[in-house]
Short mmCIF file of C-alpha atoms and ligand atoms in Angstrom, two decimals:
data_model
loop_
_atom_site.label_atom_id
_atom_site.label_comp_id
_atom_site.label_asym_id
_atom_site.label_seq_id
_atom_site.Cartn_x
_atom_site.Cartn_y
_atom_site.Cartn_z
CA UNK A 11 23.17 -17.84 -103.27
CA UNK A 12 21.49 -14.74 -103.62
CA UNK A 13 17.74 -15.08 -103.86
CA UNK A 14 15.59 -11.87 -104.95
CA UNK A 15 11.91 -11.86 -104.98
CA UNK A 16 10.64 -9.12 -107.00
CA UNK A 17 6.66 -7.98 -107.73
CA UNK A 18 6.33 -8.45 -111.47
CA UNK A 19 7.72 -10.62 -114.41
CA UNK A 20 8.73 -7.27 -115.86
CA UNK A 21 10.52 -6.05 -112.88
CA UNK A 22 12.62 -10.02 -112.97
CA UNK A 23 13.41 -9.34 -116.49
CA UNK A 24 14.91 -5.95 -115.94
CA UNK A 25 17.00 -7.76 -112.82
CA UNK A 26 17.85 -10.73 -114.99
CA UNK A 27 19.28 -8.27 -117.93
CA UNK A 28 21.08 -6.00 -115.73
CA UNK A 29 23.20 -9.25 -114.66
CA UNK A 30 23.73 -10.01 -118.55
CA UNK A 31 24.44 -6.50 -119.26
CA UNK A 32 26.94 -6.55 -116.38
CA UNK A 33 28.49 -9.49 -118.24
CA UNK A 34 28.65 -7.97 -121.67
CA UNK A 35 30.13 -4.80 -120.19
CA UNK A 36 33.41 -6.73 -119.53
CA UNK A 37 33.03 -9.45 -122.33
CA UNK A 38 31.30 -8.40 -125.40
CA UNK A 39 31.60 -11.52 -126.96
CA UNK A 40 30.46 -13.70 -123.92
CA UNK A 41 29.20 -17.08 -124.40
CA UNK A 42 25.53 -16.64 -122.66
CA UNK A 43 23.70 -20.07 -121.87
CA UNK A 44 19.99 -19.80 -122.90
CA UNK A 45 16.75 -21.84 -121.19
CA UNK A 46 13.51 -22.04 -123.35
CA UNK A 47 9.94 -22.12 -121.62
CA UNK A 48 7.33 -19.68 -120.99
CA UNK A 49 9.16 -18.36 -118.29
CA UNK A 50 12.16 -17.00 -120.31
CA UNK A 51 9.61 -15.10 -123.03
CA UNK A 52 9.68 -12.25 -120.27
CA UNK A 53 13.15 -12.27 -120.20
CA UNK A 54 13.90 -12.32 -123.80
CA UNK A 55 11.52 -9.23 -124.50
CA UNK A 56 13.64 -7.02 -122.19
CA UNK A 57 16.68 -8.42 -123.64
CA UNK A 58 15.30 -7.00 -127.39
CA UNK A 59 13.95 -4.25 -125.75
CA UNK A 60 17.38 -3.24 -124.79
CA UNK A 61 19.12 -4.38 -127.87
CA UNK A 62 17.15 -2.31 -130.24
CA UNK A 63 17.64 0.96 -128.04
CA UNK A 64 21.55 0.12 -128.07
CA UNK A 65 21.56 -0.24 -124.25
CA UNK A 66 23.57 -3.30 -124.88
CA UNK A 67 24.41 -5.40 -127.94
CA UNK A 68 23.93 -8.87 -128.75
CA UNK A 69 26.23 -9.05 -132.36
CA UNK A 70 29.18 -10.65 -130.74
CA UNK A 71 27.43 -12.74 -128.08
CA UNK A 72 27.66 -16.43 -128.68
CA UNK A 73 24.46 -18.52 -127.50
CA UNK A 74 24.15 -21.93 -126.22
CA UNK A 75 20.88 -23.86 -125.67
CA UNK A 76 20.21 -26.17 -122.52
CA UNK A 77 18.48 -28.60 -124.31
CA UNK A 78 16.70 -29.85 -127.46
CA UNK A 79 13.49 -32.05 -128.27
CA UNK A 80 14.60 -35.42 -129.87
CA UNK A 81 12.74 -36.33 -133.05
CA UNK A 82 11.10 -32.90 -134.32
CA UNK A 83 12.10 -31.89 -138.06
CA UNK A 84 14.82 -29.34 -138.64
CA UNK A 85 12.95 -26.24 -138.53
CA UNK A 86 9.68 -27.31 -136.47
CA UNK A 87 8.50 -24.12 -135.15
CA UNK A 88 8.23 -26.10 -131.45
CA UNK A 89 11.63 -26.81 -131.46
CA UNK A 90 13.68 -24.80 -128.82
CA UNK A 91 16.22 -23.56 -131.88
CA UNK A 92 13.33 -21.96 -133.94
CA UNK A 93 12.11 -20.71 -130.14
CA UNK A 94 14.90 -19.11 -129.74
CA UNK A 95 15.24 -17.73 -133.21
CA UNK A 96 11.81 -15.97 -132.87
CA UNK A 97 12.42 -14.85 -129.30
CA UNK A 98 15.61 -13.25 -130.21
CA UNK A 99 17.35 -14.01 -133.27
CA UNK A 100 14.53 -12.29 -135.66
CA UNK A 101 14.15 -9.15 -132.86
CA UNK A 102 17.96 -8.35 -132.11
CA UNK A 103 21.52 -8.17 -133.59
CA UNK A 104 22.03 -11.94 -132.42
CA UNK A 105 23.42 -13.35 -135.50
CA UNK A 106 21.48 -16.71 -136.31
CA UNK A 107 24.79 -18.48 -136.81
CA UNK A 108 25.72 -17.46 -133.03
CA UNK A 109 23.06 -19.87 -131.46
CA UNK A 110 24.20 -23.56 -130.72
CA UNK A 111 22.13 -26.20 -129.63
CA UNK A 112 22.15 -29.99 -129.73
CA UNK A 113 20.66 -31.47 -132.75
CA UNK A 114 17.91 -33.49 -131.76
CA UNK A 115 17.24 -34.86 -135.42
CA UNK A 116 21.17 -36.30 -135.35
CA UNK A 117 21.43 -39.97 -136.65
CA UNK A 118 23.56 -41.27 -133.60
CA UNK A 119 22.24 -39.17 -130.68
CA UNK A 120 24.90 -40.26 -128.34
CA UNK A 121 27.84 -38.96 -130.79
CA UNK A 122 25.68 -35.72 -131.27
CA UNK A 123 25.08 -35.23 -127.25
CA UNK A 124 29.28 -35.93 -126.59
CA UNK A 125 30.01 -33.39 -129.21
CA UNK A 126 27.51 -30.76 -127.83
CA UNK A 127 28.96 -31.18 -124.55
CA UNK A 128 32.50 -30.37 -125.58
CA UNK A 129 31.24 -27.67 -127.36
CA UNK A 130 29.65 -26.06 -124.39
CA UNK A 131 32.56 -26.94 -122.28
CA UNK A 132 35.20 -25.21 -124.61
CA UNK A 133 32.78 -22.46 -124.96
CA UNK A 134 33.05 -21.72 -121.64
CA UNK A 135 29.57 -19.89 -120.63
CA UNK A 136 29.62 -16.86 -118.93
CA UNK A 137 26.03 -16.77 -117.80
CA UNK A 138 23.48 -19.47 -117.57
CA UNK A 139 19.79 -18.64 -117.88
CA UNK A 140 17.99 -21.44 -115.98
CA UNK A 141 13.84 -22.35 -115.54
CA UNK A 142 12.93 -25.03 -113.19
CA UNK A 143 10.44 -27.81 -114.06
CA UNK A 144 7.24 -28.16 -111.70
CA UNK A 145 9.06 -31.40 -110.63
CA UNK A 146 12.05 -29.63 -110.08
CA UNK A 147 13.75 -30.47 -113.00
CA UNK A 148 16.78 -28.70 -114.74
CA UNK A 149 16.81 -28.13 -118.46
CA UNK A 150 15.64 -31.70 -118.96
CA UNK A 151 17.32 -33.12 -116.22
CA UNK A 152 14.08 -35.00 -114.73
CA UNK A 153 14.47 -36.43 -110.99
CA UNK A 154 16.93 -38.99 -110.49
CA UNK A 155 19.41 -37.51 -112.84
CA UNK A 156 22.85 -37.79 -111.73
CA UNK A 157 24.82 -34.35 -110.48
CA UNK A 158 27.76 -36.12 -112.45
CA UNK A 159 25.80 -36.07 -115.67
CA UNK A 160 26.70 -34.99 -119.02
CA UNK A 161 24.71 -33.60 -122.21
CA UNK A 162 22.70 -37.27 -123.13
CA UNK A 163 19.83 -38.37 -124.45
CA UNK A 164 17.01 -38.70 -121.67
CA UNK A 165 13.32 -39.52 -121.42
CA UNK A 166 10.69 -36.88 -120.36
CA UNK A 167 8.91 -37.08 -117.59
CA UNK A 168 5.07 -37.64 -117.98
CA UNK A 169 4.24 -34.42 -115.91
CA UNK A 170 7.13 -32.77 -118.26
CA UNK A 171 5.30 -33.75 -121.42
CA UNK A 172 2.03 -32.40 -119.88
CA UNK A 173 3.38 -29.08 -119.11
CA UNK A 174 5.13 -28.32 -122.18
CA UNK A 175 1.87 -29.81 -124.22
CA UNK A 176 1.05 -26.12 -124.35
CA UNK A 177 3.68 -25.67 -127.22
CA UNK A 178 2.33 -28.12 -129.05
CA UNK A 179 -1.28 -29.39 -130.51
CA UNK A 180 -1.49 -31.51 -127.25
CA UNK A 181 0.58 -33.90 -124.94
CA UNK A 182 0.88 -36.38 -128.06
CA UNK A 183 2.58 -34.61 -129.82
CA UNK A 184 5.13 -33.47 -127.35
CA UNK A 185 8.13 -35.62 -127.97
CA UNK A 186 9.13 -38.39 -125.63
CA UNK A 187 12.80 -37.70 -125.36
CA UNK A 188 15.29 -35.06 -125.76
CA UNK A 189 19.27 -34.20 -125.77
CA UNK A 190 19.84 -32.12 -122.66
CA UNK A 191 22.81 -30.92 -120.85
CA UNK A 192 23.80 -32.99 -117.94
CA UNK A 193 23.67 -31.11 -114.70
CA UNK A 194 27.45 -31.46 -114.34
CA UNK A 195 27.73 -29.79 -117.82
CA UNK A 196 25.31 -26.58 -116.46
CA UNK A 197 27.18 -26.30 -113.43
CA UNK A 198 30.62 -25.42 -115.37
CA UNK A 199 28.96 -22.03 -116.24
CA UNK A 200 30.82 -18.84 -114.64
CA UNK A 201 27.44 -17.82 -112.74
CA UNK A 202 23.93 -19.44 -112.94
CA UNK A 203 20.74 -17.73 -113.08
CA UNK A 204 17.83 -19.39 -112.14
CA UNK A 205 14.23 -17.91 -112.83
CA UNK A 206 10.93 -19.04 -111.59
CA UNK A 207 7.10 -17.26 -111.72
CA UNK A 208 3.65 -18.50 -110.38
CA UNK A 209 2.61 -20.79 -107.44
CA UNK A 210 2.88 -23.66 -109.83
CA UNK A 211 6.59 -23.56 -109.34
CA UNK A 212 6.45 -22.84 -105.47
CA UNK A 213 7.07 -26.28 -104.24
CA UNK A 214 9.93 -26.70 -106.61
CA UNK A 215 11.68 -23.72 -105.73
CA UNK A 216 11.02 -24.39 -101.68
CA UNK A 217 12.65 -27.86 -102.64
CA UNK A 218 15.31 -26.88 -104.47
CA UNK A 219 16.85 -23.93 -102.58
CA UNK A 220 15.78 -24.97 -99.12
CA UNK A 221 15.50 -28.56 -99.29
CA UNK A 222 18.40 -31.26 -99.06
CA UNK A 223 20.55 -31.54 -102.06
CA UNK A 224 19.41 -34.63 -103.99
CA UNK A 225 18.92 -35.60 -107.25
CA UNK A 226 15.43 -36.72 -106.80
CA UNK A 227 15.17 -32.74 -106.97
CA UNK A 228 17.78 -31.91 -109.74
CA UNK A 229 17.64 -28.32 -109.39
CA UNK A 230 18.60 -28.76 -105.70
CA UNK A 231 22.30 -29.01 -107.60
CA UNK A 232 22.42 -25.39 -107.90
CA UNK A 233 23.23 -25.23 -103.72
CA UNK A 234 26.54 -26.54 -105.04
CA UNK A 235 27.20 -23.95 -107.16
CA UNK A 236 29.45 -20.92 -105.94
CA UNK A 237 27.77 -18.12 -107.89
CA UNK A 238 23.87 -18.53 -108.37
CA UNK A 239 21.21 -15.57 -108.30
CA UNK A 240 17.64 -16.78 -107.85
CA UNK A 241 15.02 -14.30 -109.33
CA UNK A 242 11.44 -15.07 -108.41
CA UNK A 243 7.78 -13.53 -108.26
CA UNK A 244 6.05 -13.54 -104.94
CA UNK A 245 4.08 -16.38 -105.76
CA UNK A 246 6.99 -18.73 -106.64
CA UNK A 247 8.77 -17.57 -103.56
CA UNK A 248 5.73 -18.21 -101.55
CA UNK A 249 6.79 -21.35 -99.68
CA UNK A 250 10.39 -20.25 -98.85
CA UNK A 251 11.27 -19.66 -95.31
CA UNK A 252 14.52 -17.59 -95.66
CA UNK A 253 13.78 -14.62 -98.78
C1 GLP B 26 11.27 -27.21 -120.39
C2 GLP B 26 12.58 -26.91 -120.23
C3 GLP B 26 13.40 -26.30 -118.93
C4 GLP B 26 12.57 -25.33 -118.30
C5 GLP B 26 11.14 -25.71 -117.86
C6 GLP B 26 10.36 -24.50 -117.15
O1 GLP B 26 11.02 -28.03 -119.79
N1 GLP B 26 13.45 -27.86 -120.85
O2 GLP B 26 14.72 -25.70 -119.55
O3 GLP B 26 12.86 -24.76 -117.37
O4 GLP B 26 10.37 -25.96 -119.52
O5 GLP B 26 9.47 -24.14 -118.58
P1 GLP B 26 8.25 -22.83 -118.08
O6 GLP B 26 9.04 -21.64 -118.23
O7 GLP B 26 7.56 -23.08 -119.34
O8 GLP B 26 7.39 -23.31 -117.28
#
């Protein structure tokens, strides 16, 4: 595992997008795994900048979302699919038809989760972007999630709903469940890039990277993968012993 601590979020975005550019140089039609959340916005801004300057080209890329809320109407602006459309599709050459996610409005969610798991598995993700929750969650795999877990419907932890209420009109409008790629599904990607900013992530980062590998800290599963890059700002890294 490589841990890089950088001074600014913009510098972190440069490091992360350099990784993506390296992948695209070899595989212009690579499958990329996208995360959502505030942290990724800076990364996507840098991706947009490079696509617009023709420093990389997202035209042939396929993108797969980690997770999606259950119960939002198709096209709801808070859905992760819409978030990625706003952040990337509307601003780059990435075609809308090349972005895939689990359908949180499916009638039979178990069937949809299994379908998406197969799609992700068959697509062989080259690089998976990841954020981390303050409680150590990975995608929407909340503490207690099995490392063998596959894509499935999950209940969201109270603290996750509280943290994500900033994207809604208050905590009560945050869905209480989601479809998320499982931890085993995520670990299939060829390489993982975890990004975390801010002091409120520092305990989770410490537990994930330096604590025991345990389902009580889902992101500690990263310690089991052979190709992981972690990009942190100083605040997120402040509890780490080994940097
Ligand atoms: C959500 C997503 C996660 C993400 C986390 C961190 O809960 N499901 O995939 O890692 O938020 O988000 P933020 O970057 O907003 O702190």
